XYZ file of N, CA and C in Angstrom:
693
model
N 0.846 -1.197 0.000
C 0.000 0.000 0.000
C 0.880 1.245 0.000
N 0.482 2.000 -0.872
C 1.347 3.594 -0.990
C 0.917 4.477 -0.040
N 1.633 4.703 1.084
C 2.006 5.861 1.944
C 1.558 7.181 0.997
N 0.436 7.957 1.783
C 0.477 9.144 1.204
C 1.334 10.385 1.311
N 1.904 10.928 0.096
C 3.198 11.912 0.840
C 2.572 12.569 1.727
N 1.609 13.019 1.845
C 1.136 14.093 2.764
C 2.173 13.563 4.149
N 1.627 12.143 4.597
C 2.236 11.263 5.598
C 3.436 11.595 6.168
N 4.501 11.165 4.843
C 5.604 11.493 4.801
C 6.054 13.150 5.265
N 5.873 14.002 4.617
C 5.917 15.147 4.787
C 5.821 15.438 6.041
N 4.813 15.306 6.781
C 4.181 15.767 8.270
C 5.261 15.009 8.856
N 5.711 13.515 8.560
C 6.765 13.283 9.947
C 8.174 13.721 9.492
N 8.558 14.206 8.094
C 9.804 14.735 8.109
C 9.633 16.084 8.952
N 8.773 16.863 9.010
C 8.582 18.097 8.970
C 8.654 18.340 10.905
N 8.205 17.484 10.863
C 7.816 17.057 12.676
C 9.263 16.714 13.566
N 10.015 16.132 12.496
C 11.560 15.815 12.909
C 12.176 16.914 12.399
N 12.036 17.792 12.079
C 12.703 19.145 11.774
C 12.630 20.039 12.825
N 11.133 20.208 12.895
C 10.636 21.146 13.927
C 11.556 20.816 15.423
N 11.255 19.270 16.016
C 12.012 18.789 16.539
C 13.357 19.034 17.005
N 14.038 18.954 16.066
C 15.309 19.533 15.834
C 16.298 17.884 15.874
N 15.492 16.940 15.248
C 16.394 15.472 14.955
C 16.987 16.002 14.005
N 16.694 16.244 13.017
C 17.722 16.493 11.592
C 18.168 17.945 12.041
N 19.852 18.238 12.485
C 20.157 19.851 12.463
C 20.408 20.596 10.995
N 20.292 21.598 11.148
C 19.949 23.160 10.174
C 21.335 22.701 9.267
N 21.210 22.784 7.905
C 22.270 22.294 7.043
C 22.473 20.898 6.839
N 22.233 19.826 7.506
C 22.084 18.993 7.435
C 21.551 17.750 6.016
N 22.250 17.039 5.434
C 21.911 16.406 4.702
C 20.635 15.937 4.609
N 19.276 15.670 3.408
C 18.628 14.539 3.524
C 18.441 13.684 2.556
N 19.078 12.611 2.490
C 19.141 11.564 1.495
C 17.695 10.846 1.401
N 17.390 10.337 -0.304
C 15.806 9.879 0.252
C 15.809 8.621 0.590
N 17.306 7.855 0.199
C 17.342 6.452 0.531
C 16.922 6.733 1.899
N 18.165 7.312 3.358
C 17.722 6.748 4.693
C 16.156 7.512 5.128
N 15.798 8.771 4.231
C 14.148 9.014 4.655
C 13.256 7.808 4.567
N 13.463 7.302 3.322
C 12.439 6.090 3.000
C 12.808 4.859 4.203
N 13.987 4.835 4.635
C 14.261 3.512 5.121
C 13.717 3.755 6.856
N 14.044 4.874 7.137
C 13.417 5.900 8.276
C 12.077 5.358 8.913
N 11.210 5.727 7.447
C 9.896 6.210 7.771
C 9.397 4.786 7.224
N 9.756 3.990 6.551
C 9.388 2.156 6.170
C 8.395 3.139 4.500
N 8.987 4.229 4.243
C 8.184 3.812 2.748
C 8.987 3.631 1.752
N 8.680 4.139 0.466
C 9.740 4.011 -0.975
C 10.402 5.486 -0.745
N 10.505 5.538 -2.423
C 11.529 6.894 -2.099
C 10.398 8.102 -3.455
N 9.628 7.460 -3.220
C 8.590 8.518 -4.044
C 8.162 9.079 -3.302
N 7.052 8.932 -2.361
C 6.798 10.042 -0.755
C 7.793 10.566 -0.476
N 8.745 10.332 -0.503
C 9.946 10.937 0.252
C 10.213 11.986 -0.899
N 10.540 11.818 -2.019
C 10.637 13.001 -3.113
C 9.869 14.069 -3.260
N 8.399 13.532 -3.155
C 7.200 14.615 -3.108
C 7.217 15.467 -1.499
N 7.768 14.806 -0.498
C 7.861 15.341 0.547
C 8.901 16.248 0.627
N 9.850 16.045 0.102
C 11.224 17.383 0.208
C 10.916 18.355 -0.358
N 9.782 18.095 -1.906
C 9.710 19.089 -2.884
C 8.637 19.834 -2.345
N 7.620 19.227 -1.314
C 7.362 20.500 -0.897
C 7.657 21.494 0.906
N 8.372 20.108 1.434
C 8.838 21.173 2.533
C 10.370 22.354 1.881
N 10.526 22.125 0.674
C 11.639 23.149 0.428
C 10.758 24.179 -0.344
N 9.324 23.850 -0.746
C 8.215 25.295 -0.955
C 7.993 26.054 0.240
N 8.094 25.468 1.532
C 8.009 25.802 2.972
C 8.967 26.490 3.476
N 10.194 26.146 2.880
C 11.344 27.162 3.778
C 11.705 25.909 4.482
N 11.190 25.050 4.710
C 12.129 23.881 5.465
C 13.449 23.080 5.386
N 13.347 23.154 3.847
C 14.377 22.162 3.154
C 14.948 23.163 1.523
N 16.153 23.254 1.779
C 17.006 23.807 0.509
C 17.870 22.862 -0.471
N 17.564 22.997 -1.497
C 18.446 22.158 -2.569
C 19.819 22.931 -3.107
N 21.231 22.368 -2.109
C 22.046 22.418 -3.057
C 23.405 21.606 -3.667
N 23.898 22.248 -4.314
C 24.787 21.858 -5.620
C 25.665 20.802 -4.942
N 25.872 19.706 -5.274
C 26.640 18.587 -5.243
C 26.237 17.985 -4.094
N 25.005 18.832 -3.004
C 24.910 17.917 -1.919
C 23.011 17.570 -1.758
N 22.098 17.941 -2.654
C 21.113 17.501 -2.999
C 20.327 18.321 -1.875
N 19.363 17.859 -1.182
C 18.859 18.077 -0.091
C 18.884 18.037 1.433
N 18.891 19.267 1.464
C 19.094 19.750 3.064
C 18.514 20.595 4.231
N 18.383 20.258 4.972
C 18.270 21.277 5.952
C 17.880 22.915 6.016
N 17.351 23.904 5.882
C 17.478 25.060 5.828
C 17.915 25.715 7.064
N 18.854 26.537 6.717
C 19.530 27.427 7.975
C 19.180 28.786 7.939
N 17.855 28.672 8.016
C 17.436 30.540 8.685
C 18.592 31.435 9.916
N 18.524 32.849 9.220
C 19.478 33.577 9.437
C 18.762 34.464 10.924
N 19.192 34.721 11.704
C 18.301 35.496 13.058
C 16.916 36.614 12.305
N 17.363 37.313 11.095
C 16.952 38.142 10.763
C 15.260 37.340 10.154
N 15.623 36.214 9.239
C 14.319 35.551 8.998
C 13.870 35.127 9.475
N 14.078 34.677 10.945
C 13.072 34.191 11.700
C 12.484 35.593 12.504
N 13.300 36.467 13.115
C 12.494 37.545 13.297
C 11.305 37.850 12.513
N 11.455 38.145 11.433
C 10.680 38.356 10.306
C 9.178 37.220 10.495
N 9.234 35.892 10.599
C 8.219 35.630 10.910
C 7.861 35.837 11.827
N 7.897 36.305 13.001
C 7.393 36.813 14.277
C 6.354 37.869 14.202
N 7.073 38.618 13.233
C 6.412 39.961 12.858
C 5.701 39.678 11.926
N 5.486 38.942 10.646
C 4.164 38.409 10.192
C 3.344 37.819 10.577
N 3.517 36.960 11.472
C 2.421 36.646 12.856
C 1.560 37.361 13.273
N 2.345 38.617 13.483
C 1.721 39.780 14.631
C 0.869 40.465 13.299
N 1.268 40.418 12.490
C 0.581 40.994 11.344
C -0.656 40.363 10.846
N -0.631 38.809 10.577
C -1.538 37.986 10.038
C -2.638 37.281 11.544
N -1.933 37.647 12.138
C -3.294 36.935 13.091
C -4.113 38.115 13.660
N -3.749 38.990 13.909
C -5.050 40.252 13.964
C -5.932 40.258 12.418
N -5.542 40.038 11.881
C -6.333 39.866 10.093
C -7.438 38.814 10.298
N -6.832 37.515 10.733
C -7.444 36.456 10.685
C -8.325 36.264 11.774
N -8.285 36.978 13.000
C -9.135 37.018 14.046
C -10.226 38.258 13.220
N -9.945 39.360 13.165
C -10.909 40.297 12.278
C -11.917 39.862 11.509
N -11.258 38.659 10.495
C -12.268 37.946 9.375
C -12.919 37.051 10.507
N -12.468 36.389 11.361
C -13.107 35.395 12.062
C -14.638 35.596 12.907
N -14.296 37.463 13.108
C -15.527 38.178 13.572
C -16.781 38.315 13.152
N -16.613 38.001 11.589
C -17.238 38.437 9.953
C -17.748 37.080 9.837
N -16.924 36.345 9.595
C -17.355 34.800 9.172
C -17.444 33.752 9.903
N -17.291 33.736 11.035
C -17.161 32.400 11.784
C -18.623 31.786 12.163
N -18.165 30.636 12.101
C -19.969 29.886 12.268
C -19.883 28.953 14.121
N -20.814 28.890 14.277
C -21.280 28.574 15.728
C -20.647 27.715 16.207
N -20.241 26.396 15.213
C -19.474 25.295 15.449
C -18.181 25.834 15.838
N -17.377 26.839 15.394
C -16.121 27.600 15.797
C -16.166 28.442 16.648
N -17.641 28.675 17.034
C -17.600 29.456 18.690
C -17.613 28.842 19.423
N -18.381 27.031 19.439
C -18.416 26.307 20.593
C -16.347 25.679 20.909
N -16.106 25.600 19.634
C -14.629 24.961 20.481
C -13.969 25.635 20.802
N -13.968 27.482 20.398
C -13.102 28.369 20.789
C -13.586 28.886 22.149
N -15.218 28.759 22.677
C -15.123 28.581 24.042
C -14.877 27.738 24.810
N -15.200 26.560 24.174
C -14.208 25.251 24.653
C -12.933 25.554 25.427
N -11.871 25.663 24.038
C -10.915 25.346 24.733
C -10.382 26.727 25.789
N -11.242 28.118 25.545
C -10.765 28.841 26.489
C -11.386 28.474 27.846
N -12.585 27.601 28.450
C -12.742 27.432 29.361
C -11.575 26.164 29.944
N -10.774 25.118 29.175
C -10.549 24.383 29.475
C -8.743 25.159 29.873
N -8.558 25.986 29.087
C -7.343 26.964 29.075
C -7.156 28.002 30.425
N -8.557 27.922 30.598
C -8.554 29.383 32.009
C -8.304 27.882 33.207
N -8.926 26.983 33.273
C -8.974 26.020 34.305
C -7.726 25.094 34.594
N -7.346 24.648 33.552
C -5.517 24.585 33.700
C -4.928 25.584 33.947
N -4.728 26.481 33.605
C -3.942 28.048 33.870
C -4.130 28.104 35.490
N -5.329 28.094 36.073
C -5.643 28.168 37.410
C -5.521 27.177 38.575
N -5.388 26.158 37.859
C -4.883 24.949 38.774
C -2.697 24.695 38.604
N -2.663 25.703 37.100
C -1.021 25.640 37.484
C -0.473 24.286 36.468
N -1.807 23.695 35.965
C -1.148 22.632 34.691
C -0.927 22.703 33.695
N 0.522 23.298 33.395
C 1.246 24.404 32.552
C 1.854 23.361 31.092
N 1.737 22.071 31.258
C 2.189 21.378 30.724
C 0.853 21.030 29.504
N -0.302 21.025 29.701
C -1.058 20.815 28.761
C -1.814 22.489 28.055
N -1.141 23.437 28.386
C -1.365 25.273 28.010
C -0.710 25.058 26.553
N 0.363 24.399 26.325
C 0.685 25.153 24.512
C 0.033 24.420 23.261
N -0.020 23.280 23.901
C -0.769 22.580 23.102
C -2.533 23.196 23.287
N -3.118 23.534 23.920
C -4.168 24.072 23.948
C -4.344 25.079 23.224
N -3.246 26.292 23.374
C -2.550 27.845 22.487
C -2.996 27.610 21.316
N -2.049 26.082 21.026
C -2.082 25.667 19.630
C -3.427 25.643 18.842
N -4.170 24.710 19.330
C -5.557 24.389 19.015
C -6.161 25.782 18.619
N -6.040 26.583 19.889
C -7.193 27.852 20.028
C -6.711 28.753 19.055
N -5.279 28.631 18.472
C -5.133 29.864 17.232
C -5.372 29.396 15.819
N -5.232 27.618 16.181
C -5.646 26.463 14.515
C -6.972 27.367 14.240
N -7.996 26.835 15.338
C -9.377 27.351 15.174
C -9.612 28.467 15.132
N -8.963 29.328 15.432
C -9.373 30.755 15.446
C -9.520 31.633 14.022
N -7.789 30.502 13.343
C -7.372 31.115 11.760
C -8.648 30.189 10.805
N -9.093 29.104 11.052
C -9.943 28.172 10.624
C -11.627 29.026 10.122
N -11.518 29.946 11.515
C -12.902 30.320 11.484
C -12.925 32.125 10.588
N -11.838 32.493 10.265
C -11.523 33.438 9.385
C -11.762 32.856 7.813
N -12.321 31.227 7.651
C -13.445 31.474 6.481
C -12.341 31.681 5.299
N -10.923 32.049 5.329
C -9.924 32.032 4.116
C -9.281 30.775 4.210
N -9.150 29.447 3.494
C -8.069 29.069 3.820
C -7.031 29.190 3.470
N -6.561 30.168 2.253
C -5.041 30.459 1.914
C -4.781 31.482 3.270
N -5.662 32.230 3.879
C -4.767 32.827 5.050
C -4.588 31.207 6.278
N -5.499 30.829 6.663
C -5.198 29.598 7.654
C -4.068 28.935 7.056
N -4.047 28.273 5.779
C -2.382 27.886 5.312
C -1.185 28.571 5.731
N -1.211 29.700 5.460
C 0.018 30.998 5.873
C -0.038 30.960 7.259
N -0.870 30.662 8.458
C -0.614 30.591 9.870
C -0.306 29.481 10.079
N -0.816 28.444 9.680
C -0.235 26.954 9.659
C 1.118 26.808 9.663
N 1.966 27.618 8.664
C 3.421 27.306 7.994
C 3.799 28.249 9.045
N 3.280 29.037 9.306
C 4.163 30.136 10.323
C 4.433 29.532 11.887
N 3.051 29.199 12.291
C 3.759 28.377 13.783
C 4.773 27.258 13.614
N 4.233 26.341 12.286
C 5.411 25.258 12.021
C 7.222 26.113 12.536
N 6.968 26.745 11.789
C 8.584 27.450 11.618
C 8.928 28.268 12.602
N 8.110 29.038 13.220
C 8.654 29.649 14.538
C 8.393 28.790 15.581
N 7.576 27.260 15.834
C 7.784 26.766 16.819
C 9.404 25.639 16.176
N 9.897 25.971 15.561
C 11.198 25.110 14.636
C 12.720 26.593 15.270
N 11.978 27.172 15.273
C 13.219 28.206 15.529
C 12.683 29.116 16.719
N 12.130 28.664 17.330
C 12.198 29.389 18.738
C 11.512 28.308 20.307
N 12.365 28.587 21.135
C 11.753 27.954 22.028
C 10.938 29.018 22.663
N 10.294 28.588 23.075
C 8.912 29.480 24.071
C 8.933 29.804 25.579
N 9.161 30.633 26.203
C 9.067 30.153 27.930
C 7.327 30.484 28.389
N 7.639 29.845 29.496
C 5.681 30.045 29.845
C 5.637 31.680 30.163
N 4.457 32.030 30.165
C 4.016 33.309 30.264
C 4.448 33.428 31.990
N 4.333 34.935 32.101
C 4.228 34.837 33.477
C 3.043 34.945 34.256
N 2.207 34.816 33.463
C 0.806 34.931 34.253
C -0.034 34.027 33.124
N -0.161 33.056 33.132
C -0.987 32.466 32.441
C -2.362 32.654 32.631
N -3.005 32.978 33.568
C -4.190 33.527 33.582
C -4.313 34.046 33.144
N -3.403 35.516 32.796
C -4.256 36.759 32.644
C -3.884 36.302 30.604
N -3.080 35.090 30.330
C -2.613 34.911 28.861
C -4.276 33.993 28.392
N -4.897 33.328 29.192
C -6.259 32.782 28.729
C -7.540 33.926 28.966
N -7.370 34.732 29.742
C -8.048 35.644 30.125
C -8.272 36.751 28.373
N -7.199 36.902 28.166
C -7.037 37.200 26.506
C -7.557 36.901 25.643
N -7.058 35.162 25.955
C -7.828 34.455 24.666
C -9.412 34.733 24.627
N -10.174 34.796 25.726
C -11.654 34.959 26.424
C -12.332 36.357 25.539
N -11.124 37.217 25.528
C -11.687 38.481 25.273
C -11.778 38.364 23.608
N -10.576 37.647 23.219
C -10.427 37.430 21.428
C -11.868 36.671 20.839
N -12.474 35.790 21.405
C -13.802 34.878 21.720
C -14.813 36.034 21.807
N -14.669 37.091 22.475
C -16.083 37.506 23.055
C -15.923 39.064 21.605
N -15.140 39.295 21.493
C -15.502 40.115 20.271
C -15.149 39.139 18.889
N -14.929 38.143 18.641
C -15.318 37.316 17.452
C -16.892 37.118 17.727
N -17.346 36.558 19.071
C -18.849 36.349 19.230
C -19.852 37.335 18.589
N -19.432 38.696 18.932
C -20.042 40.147 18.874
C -20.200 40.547 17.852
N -19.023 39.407 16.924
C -19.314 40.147 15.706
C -18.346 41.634 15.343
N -17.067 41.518 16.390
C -16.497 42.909 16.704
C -15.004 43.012 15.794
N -15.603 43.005 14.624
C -13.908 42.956 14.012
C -12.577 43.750 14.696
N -13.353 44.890 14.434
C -11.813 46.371 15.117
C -11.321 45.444 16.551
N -12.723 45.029 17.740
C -12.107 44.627 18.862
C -10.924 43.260 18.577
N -11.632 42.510 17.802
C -10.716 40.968 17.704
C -9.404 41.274 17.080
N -9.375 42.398 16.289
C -7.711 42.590 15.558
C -7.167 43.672 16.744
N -7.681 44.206 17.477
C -6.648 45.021 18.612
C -6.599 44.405 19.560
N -7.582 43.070 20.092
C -7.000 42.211 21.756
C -6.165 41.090 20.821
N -6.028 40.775 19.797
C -5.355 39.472 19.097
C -4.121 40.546 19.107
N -3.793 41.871 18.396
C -2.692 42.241 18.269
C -1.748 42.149 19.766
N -2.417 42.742 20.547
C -1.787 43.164 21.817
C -1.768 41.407 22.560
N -2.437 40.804 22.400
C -2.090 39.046 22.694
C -0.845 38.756 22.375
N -0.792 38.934 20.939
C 0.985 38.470 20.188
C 1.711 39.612 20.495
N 1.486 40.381 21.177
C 3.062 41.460 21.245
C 3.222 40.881 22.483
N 2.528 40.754 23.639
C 2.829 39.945 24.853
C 3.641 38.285 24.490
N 3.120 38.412 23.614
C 3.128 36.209 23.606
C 4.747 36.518 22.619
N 4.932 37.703 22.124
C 6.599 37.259 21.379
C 7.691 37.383 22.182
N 7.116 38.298 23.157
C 8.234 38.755 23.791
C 9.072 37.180 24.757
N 8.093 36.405 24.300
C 9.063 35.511 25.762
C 9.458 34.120 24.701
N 9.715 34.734 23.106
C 10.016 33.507 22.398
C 11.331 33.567 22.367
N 12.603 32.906 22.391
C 13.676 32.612 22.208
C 14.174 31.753 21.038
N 15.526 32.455 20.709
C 15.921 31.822 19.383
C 16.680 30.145 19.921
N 16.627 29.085 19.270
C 16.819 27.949 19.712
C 18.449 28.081 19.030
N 19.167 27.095 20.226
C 20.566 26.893 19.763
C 20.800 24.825 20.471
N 20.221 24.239 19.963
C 20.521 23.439 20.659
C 21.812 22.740 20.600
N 22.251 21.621 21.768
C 23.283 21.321 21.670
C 23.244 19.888 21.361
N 24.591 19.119 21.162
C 24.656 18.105 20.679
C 23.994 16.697 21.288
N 23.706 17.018 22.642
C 23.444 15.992 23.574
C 22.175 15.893 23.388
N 21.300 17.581 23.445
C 19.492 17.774 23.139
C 19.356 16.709 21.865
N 20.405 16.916 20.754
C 19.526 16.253 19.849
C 19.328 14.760 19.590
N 20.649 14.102 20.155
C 20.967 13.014 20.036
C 19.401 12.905 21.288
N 19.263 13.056 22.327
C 18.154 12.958 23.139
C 16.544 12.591 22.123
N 16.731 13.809 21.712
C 15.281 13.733 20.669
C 15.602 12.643 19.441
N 16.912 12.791 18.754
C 16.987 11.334 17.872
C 16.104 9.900 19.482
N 16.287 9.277 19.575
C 16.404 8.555 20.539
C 14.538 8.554 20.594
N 13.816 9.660 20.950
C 12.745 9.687 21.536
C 11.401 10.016 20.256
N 12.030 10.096 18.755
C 11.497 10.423 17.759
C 11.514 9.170 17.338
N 10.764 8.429 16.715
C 10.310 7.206 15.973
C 9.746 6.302 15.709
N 8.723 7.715 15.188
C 7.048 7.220 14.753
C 7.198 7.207 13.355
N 6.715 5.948 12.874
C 6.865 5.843 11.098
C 5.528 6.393 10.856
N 5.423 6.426 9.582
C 4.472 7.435 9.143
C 3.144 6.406 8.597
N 3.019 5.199 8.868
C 1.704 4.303 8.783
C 1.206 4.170 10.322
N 1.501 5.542 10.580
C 0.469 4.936 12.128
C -0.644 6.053 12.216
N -1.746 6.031 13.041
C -2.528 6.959 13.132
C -2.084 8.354 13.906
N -1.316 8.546 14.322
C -0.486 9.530 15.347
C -0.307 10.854 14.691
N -0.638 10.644 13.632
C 0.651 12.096 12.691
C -0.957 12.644 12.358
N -0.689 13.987 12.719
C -1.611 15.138 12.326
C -0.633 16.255 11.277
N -1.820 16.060 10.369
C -1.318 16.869 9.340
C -1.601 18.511 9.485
């Protein structure tokens, strides 16, 4: 049975983010395929388009590799962030349907109640969810694509520290919810803006070291025929 590249893609991309394969780094499709248990066709369609992504660069005598963003381009997505998610909360005000109000109050009630009990460990993955859905319910999906690729890559080049008040960081999300509810475009693009100028300030540029990765080699190795991989 043929592995769909999509498959492929999501767990190379996932071991990038990761930081198993380091920045410059070779990728041959023989050991991808042998990696991930498929051929070397997923694996081709998968490089060709994480190097449309900025993930992966093709060059001369050494095929496919790694991309090594410069401090300046990853800044740069930070600041299209801050740019594109006040947009996408705005449209979300305009277009969002009921089904995207119930999980975006969802997960902010489930976000304020961890935050308050201090269970800090299930908050980014929640973040995550509540900005998927948020760009989801902005009704574009070439803008939800463009936020998609953007957390990929700044959660790939920055580590995150927790907020210092996580309350008052779900307390936010509550307010981004209650003028999408309202119908309040101007409000959802000025509490979403002022959300991400708080939420960049505590991102850090990643430098890991040799021991982190060999760690994550070690703790990475999920082949790509299992149900696990979210695309």
């Amino acid at each position: 049975m043929r592995i769909p590249a999509h498959s492929v893609c999501t767990a190379i991309r996932d071991d990038i983010v990761a930081g198993v394969y380091e920045r410059g780094s070779r990728l041959t499709e023989e050991l991808l395929a042998r990696r991930y248990g498929v051929s070397r066709v997923p694996v081709r369609e998968a490089l060709r388009t994480l190097e449309a992504e900025g993930f992966v660069v093709t060059r001369r005598h050494a095929g496919a590799c790694v991309a090594e963003p410069t401090e300046q381009e990853a800044a740069d997505l930070l600041e299209m962030r801050m740019l594109l998610e006040p947009l996408g909360a705005s449209r979300a005000a305009q277009r969002r349907t009921e089904a995207h109000l119930k999980v975006l109050r969802g997960l902010v009630r489930l976000g304020q109640e961890r935050a308050r009990r201090g269970n800090s460990d299930d908050l980014r993955s929640l973040g995550g969810w509540f900005h998927e859905t948020l760009a989801q319910a902005s009704g574009s999906p070439a803008l939800t694509s463009m936020l998609t690729q953007l957390r990929h890559k700044i959660a790939w080049m920055y580590a995150v520290e927790a907020p210092a008040d996580p309350v008052e960081s779900w307390t936010e999300h509550g307010a981004i919810v209650d003028a999408v509810a309202r119908g309040d475009s101007e409000r959802a693009r000025a509490v979403t803006a002022l959300h991400n100028e708080r939420a960049s300030a505590v991102h850090r540029l990643r430098f890991a070291s040799g021991a982190d990765r060999a760690e994550r080699v070690r703790n990475s190795q999920h082949p790509v025929n299992t149900p696990s991989l979210r695309h």
